[in-house]
Short mmCIF file of C-alpha atoms and ligand atoms in Angstrom, two decimals:
data_model
loop_
_atom_site.label_atom_id
_atom_site.label_comp_id
_atom_site.label_asym_id
_atom_site.label_seq_id
_atom_site.Cartn_x
_atom_site.Cartn_y
_atom_site.Cartn_z
CA MET A 25 -0.05 -0.05 0.00
CA ASN A 26 1.23 3.00 -1.17
CA LEU A 27 1.79 6.10 1.13
CA ALA A 28 -1.41 8.24 0.11
CA ARG A 29 -3.41 4.97 0.20
CA LYS A 30 -1.87 4.43 3.93
CA THR A 31 -2.76 7.89 5.05
CA MET A 32 -6.39 7.11 4.04
CA ASN A 33 -6.26 4.48 5.90
CA ALA A 34 -4.93 6.27 9.47
CA PRO A 35 -7.55 6.71 12.21
CA ALA A 36 -5.98 9.78 13.11
CA LEU A 37 -6.88 11.41 9.51
CA ALA A 38 -9.97 9.99 10.19
CA ALA A 39 -10.40 12.50 12.82
CA VAL A 40 -9.16 15.34 11.27
CA TYR A 41 -10.37 14.67 7.79
CA GLU A 42 -13.41 16.77 7.21
CA ARG A 43 -12.25 19.89 9.78
CA ALA A 44 -8.99 20.58 9.03
CA TRP A 45 -7.32 18.45 6.54
CA ARG A 46 -10.32 18.83 3.71
CA PRO A 47 -11.04 22.51 3.53
CA THR A 48 -7.09 23.15 3.87
CA VAL A 49 -5.35 21.17 1.28
CA PHE A 50 -8.58 21.74 -1.37
CA TYR A 51 -8.47 25.10 -0.97
CA LEU A 52 -4.64 25.05 -1.49
CA ALA A 53 -4.90 23.03 -4.69
CA SER A 54 -7.55 24.53 -5.93
CA GLY A 55 -8.68 27.44 -4.32
CA ARG A 56 -12.27 26.93 -3.53
CA THR A 57 -13.76 26.49 0.02
CA THR A 58 -15.19 23.25 0.90
CA ALA A 59 -18.59 24.82 1.47
CA ALA A 60 -18.76 26.39 -2.55
CA ASP A 61 -17.40 22.49 -3.51
CA ARG A 62 -20.01 21.71 -1.63
CA ARG A 63 -23.16 24.00 -2.82
CA ASP A 64 -21.48 22.91 -6.33
CA ALA A 65 -22.01 19.49 -6.25
CA VAL A 66 -25.61 20.09 -5.31
CA ALA A 67 -26.43 21.94 -8.35
CA THR A 68 -24.09 20.26 -10.56
CA LEU A 69 -25.50 16.61 -10.02
CA ARG A 70 -28.91 18.38 -9.89
CA LEU A 71 -30.18 16.74 -7.17
CA ARG A 72 -34.40 16.96 -5.35
CA GLY A 73 -37.06 14.99 -4.64
CA PRO A 74 -37.01 10.94 -4.12
CA GLN A 75 -33.36 10.43 -6.17
CA LYS A 76 -30.82 8.21 -5.05
CA VAL A 77 -27.58 9.31 -5.06
CA LEU A 78 -24.22 7.56 -4.40
CA ASP A 79 -21.62 9.53 -3.16
CA ILE A 80 -18.78 7.47 -3.64
CA ALA A 81 -15.16 6.88 -1.71
CA CYS A 82 -17.28 9.39 0.60
CA GLY A 83 -14.55 9.16 3.29
CA PRO A 84 -16.13 10.45 6.62
CA GLY A 85 -19.49 11.52 5.40
CA ASN A 86 -18.85 14.76 4.97
CA PHE A 87 -20.58 15.42 1.29
CA THR A 88 -23.18 12.44 1.85
CA LYS A 89 -24.96 14.05 4.33
CA TYR A 90 -24.91 16.98 2.47
CA LEU A 91 -26.47 16.00 -0.20
CA SER A 92 -29.28 14.13 1.25
CA LYS A 93 -30.61 17.08 2.54
CA ALA A 94 -31.21 18.18 -1.20
CA LEU A 95 -34.01 14.91 -1.48
CA SER A 96 -36.84 14.43 -0.22
CA GLY A 97 -40.16 11.57 -0.62
CA ASP A 98 -38.05 8.28 -0.83
CA GLY A 99 -34.48 10.17 -2.15
CA TYR A 100 -31.93 9.03 0.35
CA ALA A 101 -27.61 9.59 -0.26
CA VAL A 102 -25.38 5.80 0.14
CA GLY A 103 -21.74 6.78 0.87
CA VAL A 104 -19.51 3.72 -0.18
CA ASP A 105 -15.83 3.61 1.13
CA TYR A 106 -12.85 1.28 1.98
CA SER A 107 -11.58 2.46 4.75
CA ALA A 108 -12.89 1.38 8.36
CA PRO A 109 -11.63 4.56 10.12
CA MET A 110 -13.46 6.78 7.81
CA LEU A 111 -16.84 5.23 7.35
CA ALA A 112 -17.12 5.24 11.79
CA ARG A 113 -16.35 9.06 11.78
CA ALA A 114 -18.98 9.04 8.65
CA VAL A 115 -21.43 7.03 11.06
CA ALA A 116 -20.30 8.99 14.29
CA ASP A 117 -20.50 12.54 12.60
CA ASN A 118 -22.86 12.63 9.20
CA ALA A 119 -25.46 10.38 9.79
CA GLY A 120 -28.97 11.21 9.03
CA PRO A 121 -31.87 10.32 7.96
CA ARG A 122 -31.65 9.92 4.18
CA VAL A 123 -27.94 8.72 4.89
CA GLY A 124 -26.80 5.14 4.71
CA TYR A 125 -23.26 3.95 5.09
CA LEU A 126 -21.57 0.52 2.91
CA ARG A 127 -17.82 -1.05 3.53
CA GLY A 128 -16.76 -1.36 -0.75
CA ASP A 129 -14.31 -1.22 -3.63
CA ALA A 130 -15.36 1.82 -5.62
CA ARG A 131 -13.90 -0.67 -8.58
CA THR A 132 -16.60 -3.08 -7.89
CA LEU A 133 -19.45 -2.11 -6.50
CA PRO A 134 -22.51 -4.48 -5.15
CA PHE A 135 -25.15 -2.80 -6.85
CA ALA A 136 -26.87 -3.27 -9.86
CA ASP A 137 -26.56 -1.55 -13.10
CA GLU A 138 -28.54 1.70 -13.53
CA THR A 139 -29.17 1.67 -9.63
CA PHE A 140 -28.33 5.62 -9.18
CA ASP A 141 -29.91 8.52 -10.05
CA ALA A 142 -26.55 10.37 -9.55
CA VAL A 143 -23.77 9.07 -9.05
CA CYS A 144 -20.26 11.32 -7.09
CA CYS A 145 -16.51 10.86 -6.52
CA PHE A 146 -14.72 13.82 -4.99
CA GLY A 147 -11.18 13.57 -4.05
CA ALA A 148 -10.61 9.72 -4.57
CA LEU A 149 -9.93 8.52 -7.72
CA TYR A 150 -6.24 9.90 -7.69
CA LEU A 151 -5.83 7.40 -4.80
CA ILE A 152 -7.34 4.10 -6.63
CA PRO A 153 -5.14 2.39 -8.39
CA ASP A 154 -7.92 1.61 -11.19
CA PRO A 155 -9.04 4.78 -11.07
CA LEU A 156 -10.63 4.53 -14.60
CA THR A 157 -12.10 1.41 -13.62
CA ALA A 158 -13.54 2.86 -10.79
CA ALA A 159 -15.03 5.53 -13.61
CA ARG A 160 -16.82 3.11 -15.75
CA GLU A 161 -18.36 1.36 -12.71
CA MET A 162 -20.00 4.18 -12.12
CA ILE A 163 -21.32 4.93 -14.98
CA ARG A 164 -22.48 1.41 -14.89
CA VAL A 165 -24.49 2.02 -11.98
CA LEU A 166 -26.16 5.19 -13.00
CA ALA A 167 -29.51 5.59 -14.32
CA PRO A 168 -30.24 6.65 -17.75
CA GLY A 169 -31.14 10.59 -17.34
CA GLY A 170 -29.10 10.44 -13.83
CA ARG A 171 -26.17 13.19 -13.14
CA ILE A 172 -22.99 11.81 -12.87
CA ALA A 173 -20.00 14.02 -11.20
CA ILE A 174 -16.33 13.58 -10.09
CA THR A 175 -12.97 15.82 -8.34
CA THR A 176 -9.99 14.93 -9.54
CA SER A 177 -6.14 16.28 -9.73
CA HIS A 178 -4.63 18.09 -12.39
CA ARG A 179 -1.77 18.62 -14.32
CA ALA A 180 -1.04 21.38 -15.79
CA ASP A 181 0.93 21.50 -18.75
CA ASN A 182 4.08 23.28 -17.51
CA PRO A 183 7.03 22.72 -15.16
CA ILE A 184 5.01 23.03 -11.94
CA GLY A 185 2.66 20.14 -13.84
CA ASP A 186 5.62 18.43 -14.58
CA MET A 187 6.83 18.26 -10.42
CA SER A 188 3.04 17.67 -9.19
CA ARG A 189 2.92 14.34 -11.30
CA VAL A 190 6.78 13.99 -9.69
CA ILE A 191 5.55 14.60 -6.01
CA GLY A 192 2.28 12.44 -6.88
CA GLY A 193 4.39 9.70 -8.58
CA TRP A 194 5.88 9.43 -4.97
CA SER A 195 3.16 9.47 -2.82
CA GLY A 196 0.93 7.27 -4.62
CA LEU A 197 -0.94 10.43 -5.84
CA ARG A 198 -2.22 9.73 -9.68
CA VAL A 199 -2.08 13.23 -11.30
CA PHE A 200 -4.63 13.05 -14.65
CA ASP A 201 -4.22 15.18 -17.81
CA ALA A 202 -7.18 17.13 -18.84
CA LYS A 203 -8.15 14.37 -21.57
CA THR A 204 -9.34 11.26 -19.41
CA PHE A 205 -12.19 11.88 -18.24
CA PRO A 206 -14.51 13.57 -20.63
CA THR A 207 -12.38 11.39 -23.30
CA LEU A 208 -13.88 8.14 -20.84
CA PHE A 209 -17.00 10.11 -20.28
CA ALA A 210 -17.48 10.34 -23.75
CA ASP A 211 -16.72 6.81 -25.51
CA ASN A 212 -18.97 5.83 -22.69
CA GLY A 213 -22.09 7.27 -24.55
CA LEU A 214 -21.83 10.34 -22.31
CA VAL A 215 -23.76 13.21 -22.72
CA GLU A 216 -23.37 17.30 -21.38
CA ILE A 217 -19.78 16.97 -20.85
CA ASP A 218 -18.17 19.82 -19.01
CA GLN A 219 -15.05 20.20 -16.97
CA ARG A 220 -14.05 23.43 -14.79
CA ILE A 221 -9.61 23.15 -14.41
CA HIS A 222 -8.84 25.27 -11.06
CA ARG A 223 -5.38 24.84 -10.43
CA MET A 224 -4.47 21.48 -9.23
CA LEU A 225 -8.40 20.12 -9.43
CA GLN A 226 -10.04 19.39 -12.60
CA TYR A 227 -14.46 19.10 -12.03
CA VAL A 228 -16.14 16.78 -14.43
CA SER A 229 -19.51 16.25 -14.91
CA ALA A 230 -21.94 14.55 -17.67
CA THR A 231 -25.43 12.84 -18.01
CA LYS A 232 -26.16 9.61 -18.98
CA PRO A 233 -28.86 9.87 -22.23
CA ALA A 234 -32.57 8.98 -20.68
C1 SAM B 588 -9.41 11.86 0.15
S1 SAM B 588 -10.81 11.27 0.94
C2 SAM B 588 -12.28 11.86 -0.06
C3 SAM B 588 -13.72 12.53 0.76
C4 SAM B 588 -14.75 13.43 0.22
N1 SAM B 588 -15.41 12.22 -1.20
C5 SAM B 588 -13.98 14.52 -0.24
O1 SAM B 588 -14.29 15.03 -1.34
O2 SAM B 588 -13.78 15.20 1.09
C6 SAM B 588 -10.60 10.26 -0.06
C7 SAM B 588 -11.04 8.57 0.56
O3 SAM B 588 -10.99 7.17 -0.71
C8 SAM B 588 -11.39 6.16 -0.23
N2 SAM B 588 -10.63 4.53 -1.16
C9 SAM B 588 -9.64 5.16 -1.82
N3 SAM B 588 -9.19 4.00 -2.80
C10 SAM B 588 -10.97 3.73 -2.79
C11 SAM B 588 -11.94 2.25 -3.06
N4 SAM B 588 -10.90 1.81 -4.29
N5 SAM B 588 -12.47 2.58 -2.93
C12 SAM B 588 -13.15 2.55 -1.98
N6 SAM B 588 -12.73 3.87 -1.50
C13 SAM B 588 -11.74 4.23 -1.68
C14 SAM B 588 -10.19 6.45 0.94
O4 SAM B 588 -10.76 5.18 1.93
C15 SAM B 588 -11.00 7.67 1.01
O5 SAM B 588 -11.72 7.85 2.54
#
């Protein structure tokens, strides 16, 4: 297991992730606040009413519960993560009437095809050994007409980008170019593909045709 994956499995990180680690690290990487990321996630996924939402690599549930608050009726959000310490924090800190958590691997999701109206994976594809397999799993479980959204690393085409790739390689974090995910989404038939780049992070969303 590489350094980045070991760090994510550490109980000490799970304890500080939501309040300190995420707001600081993501702000430095993107210039964006977690509050802005949360608001944009609800808008981008077009959450409303009785939808079923899947938050992959949910960590301590810091997005899962927020997303669930945009739902009503029979709507719910499920967070999946493989780190037991992260899920323990999720249950302790981010439980709610429309939220559930499940231990699982993003590369082999335990759900039938086309189960969810919205599927997201924020801040994790760069940690997963087969990120494209995980992205294809997201598309598989997404219902027709549903929305998908990811936030992951971005390598700028300049010396800073080259440096981020070296540091990423050393720690075990993948650094993606701007084409990988839009191309994968298009090759899998998704439409309305939108990509926003904020410094070292990219935000990509799309729709599965109805
Ligand atoms: C940086 S946290 C992201 C938490 C949250 N989504 C956010 O944006 O703040 C990354 C999470 O990915 C999880 N993770 C990494 N590889 C995974 C995999 N193959 N399957 C499920 N979860 C995974 C880690 O356990 C960790 O909780």
